[in-house]
Coordinates of C-alpha atoms in Angstrom, one line a residue:
X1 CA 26.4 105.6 -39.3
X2 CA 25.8 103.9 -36.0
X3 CA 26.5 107.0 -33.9
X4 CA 23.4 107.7 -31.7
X5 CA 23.8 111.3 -32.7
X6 CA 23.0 110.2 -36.3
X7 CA 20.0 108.1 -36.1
X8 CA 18.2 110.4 -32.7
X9 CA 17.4 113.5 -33.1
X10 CA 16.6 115.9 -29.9
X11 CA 13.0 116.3 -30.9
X12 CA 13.2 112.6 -30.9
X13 CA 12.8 111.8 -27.4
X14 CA 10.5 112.1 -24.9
X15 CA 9.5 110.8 -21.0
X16 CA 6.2 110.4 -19.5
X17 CA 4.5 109.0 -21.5
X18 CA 1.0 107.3 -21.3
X19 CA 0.3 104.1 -22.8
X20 CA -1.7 101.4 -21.8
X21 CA -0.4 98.7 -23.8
X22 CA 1.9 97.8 -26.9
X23 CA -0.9 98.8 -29.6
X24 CA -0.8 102.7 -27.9
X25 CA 3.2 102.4 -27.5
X26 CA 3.2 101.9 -31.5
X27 CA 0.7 104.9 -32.2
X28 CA 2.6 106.9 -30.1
X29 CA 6.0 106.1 -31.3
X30 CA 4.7 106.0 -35.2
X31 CA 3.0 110.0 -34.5
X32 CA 6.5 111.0 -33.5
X33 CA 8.5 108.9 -36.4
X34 CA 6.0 110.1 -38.8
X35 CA 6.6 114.1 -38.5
X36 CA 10.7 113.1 -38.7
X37 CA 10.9 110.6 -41.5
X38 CA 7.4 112.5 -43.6
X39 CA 5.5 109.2 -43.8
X40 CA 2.0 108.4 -42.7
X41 CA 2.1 107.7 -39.0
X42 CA -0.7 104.3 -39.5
X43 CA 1.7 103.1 -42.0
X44 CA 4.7 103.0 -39.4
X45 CA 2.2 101.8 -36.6
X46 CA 1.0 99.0 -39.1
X47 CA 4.9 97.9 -40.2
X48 CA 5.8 97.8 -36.2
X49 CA 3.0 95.5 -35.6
X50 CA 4.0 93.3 -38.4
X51 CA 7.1 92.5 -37.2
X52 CA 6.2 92.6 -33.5
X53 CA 4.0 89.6 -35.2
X54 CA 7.1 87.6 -35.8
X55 CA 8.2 87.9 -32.5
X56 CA 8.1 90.7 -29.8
X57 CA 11.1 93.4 -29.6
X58 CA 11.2 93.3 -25.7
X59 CA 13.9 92.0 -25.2
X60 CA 14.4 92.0 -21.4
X61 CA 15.2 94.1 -18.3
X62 CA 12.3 96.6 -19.1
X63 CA 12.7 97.3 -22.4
X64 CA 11.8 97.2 -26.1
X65 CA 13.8 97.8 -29.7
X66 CA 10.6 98.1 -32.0
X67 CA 11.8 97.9 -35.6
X68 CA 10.6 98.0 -39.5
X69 CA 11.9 98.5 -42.5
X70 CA 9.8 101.6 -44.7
X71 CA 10.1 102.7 -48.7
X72 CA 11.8 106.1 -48.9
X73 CA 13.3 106.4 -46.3
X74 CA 17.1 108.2 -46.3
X75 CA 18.7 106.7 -43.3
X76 CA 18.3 104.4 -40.4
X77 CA 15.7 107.0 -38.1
X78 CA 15.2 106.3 -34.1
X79 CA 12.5 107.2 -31.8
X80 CA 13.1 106.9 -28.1
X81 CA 10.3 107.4 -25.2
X82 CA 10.1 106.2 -22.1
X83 CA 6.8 105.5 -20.7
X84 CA 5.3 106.6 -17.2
X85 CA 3.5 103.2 -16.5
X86 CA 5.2 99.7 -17.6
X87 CA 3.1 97.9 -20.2
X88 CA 2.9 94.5 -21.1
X89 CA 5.2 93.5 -24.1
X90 CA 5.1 89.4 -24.1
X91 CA 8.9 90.3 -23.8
X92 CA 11.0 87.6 -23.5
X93 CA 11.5 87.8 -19.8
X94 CA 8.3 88.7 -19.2
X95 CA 8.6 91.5 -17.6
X96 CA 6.8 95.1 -18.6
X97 CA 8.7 97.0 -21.3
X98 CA 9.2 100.9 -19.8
X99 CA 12.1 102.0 -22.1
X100 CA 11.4 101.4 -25.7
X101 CA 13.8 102.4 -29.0
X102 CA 11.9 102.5 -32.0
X103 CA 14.3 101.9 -35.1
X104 CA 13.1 103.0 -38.8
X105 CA 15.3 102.0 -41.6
X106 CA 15.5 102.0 -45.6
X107 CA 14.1 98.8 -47.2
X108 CA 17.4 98.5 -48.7
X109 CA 19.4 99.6 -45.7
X110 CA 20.3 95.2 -44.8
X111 CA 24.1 95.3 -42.9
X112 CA 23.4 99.0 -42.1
X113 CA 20.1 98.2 -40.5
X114 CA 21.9 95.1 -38.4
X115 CA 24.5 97.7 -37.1
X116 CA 21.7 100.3 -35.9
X117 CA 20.0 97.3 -33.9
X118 CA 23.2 95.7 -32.7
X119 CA 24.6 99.0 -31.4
X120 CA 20.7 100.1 -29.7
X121 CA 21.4 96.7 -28.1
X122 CA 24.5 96.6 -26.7
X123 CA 23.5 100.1 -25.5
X124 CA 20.2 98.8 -23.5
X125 CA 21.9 95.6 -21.9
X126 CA 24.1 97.6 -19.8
X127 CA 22.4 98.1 -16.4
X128 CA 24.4 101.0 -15.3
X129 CA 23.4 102.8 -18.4
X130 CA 19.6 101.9 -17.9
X131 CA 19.2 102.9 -14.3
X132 CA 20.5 106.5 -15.3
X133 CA 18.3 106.5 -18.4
X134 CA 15.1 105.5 -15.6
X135 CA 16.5 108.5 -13.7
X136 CA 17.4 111.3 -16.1
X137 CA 15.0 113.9 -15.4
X138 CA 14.1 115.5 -19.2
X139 CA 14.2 114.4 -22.8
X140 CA 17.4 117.0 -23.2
X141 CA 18.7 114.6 -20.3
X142 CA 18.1 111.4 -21.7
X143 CA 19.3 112.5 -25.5
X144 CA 22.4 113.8 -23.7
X145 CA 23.0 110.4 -22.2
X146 CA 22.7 108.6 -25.3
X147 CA 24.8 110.9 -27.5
X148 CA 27.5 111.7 -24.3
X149 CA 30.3 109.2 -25.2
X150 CA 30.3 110.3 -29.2
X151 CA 33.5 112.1 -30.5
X152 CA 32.4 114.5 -32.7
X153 CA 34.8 116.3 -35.2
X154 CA 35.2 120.4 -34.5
X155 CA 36.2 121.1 -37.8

């Protein structure tokens, strides 16, 4: 269960949007997580500023892998938006954070959890990969370029 196609949904992603800083990212991110997973959206806002607490999620070139853990939740759940203006994200480079993958997961979900943010990752270091996601012109775009080198089954 580390397939894009399995933890992003279409309705899932979006581009343009405004945000001002980290606090508005999370409100914005937790509004759209919250109609997906059927959870309070202040409770997700509230567990992605907790762990930002512990250390923040930008991890360099631009972008951001927000992540909490929630009660009740059925499987790992992403949220992907990438923001018109750069905001500040005290990421470890220190540069602004314009791309940012939001991962949900079960409380219980530990290795499965590990292997959602390992392969969100490996996805956002590659540079080729983010100059076409900083280019693609629609949310269909950008979904299509995270879910484009999945084999899917046809029967």
């Amino acid at each position: 269960m580390t397939d894009f196609s399995d933890m992003l949904r279409p309705d899932a992603v979006q581009t343009g949007v405004i945000a001002t800083n980290k606090k508005a990212v999370f409100q914005h991110i937790a509004t759209i997580a919250a109609e997906i997973v059927d959870t309070d959206a202040k409770t997700i806002a509230e567990r992605l500023t907790a762990r930002e607490k512990l250390g923040s999620t930008g991890f360099g070139g631009g972008v951001a892998i927000p992540h909490a853990k929630l009660d009740g939740l059925a499987q790992v759940t992403g949220v992907f938006v990438r923001l018109a203006q750069a905001v500040d994200f005290q990421a470890v480079d220190d540069l602004p954070v314009d791309l940012v993958f939001m991962l949900l997961s079960p409380t219980d979900a530990g290795a499965v959890h590990l292997k959602a943010l390992a392969r969100v990752s490996r996805r956002l270091r590659d540079k080729a990969f983010l100059e076409k996601l900083r280019g693609a012109g629609s949310p269909d775009a950008l979904y299509a370029l995270f879910t484009a080198d999945e084999v899917r089954d046809a029967a």
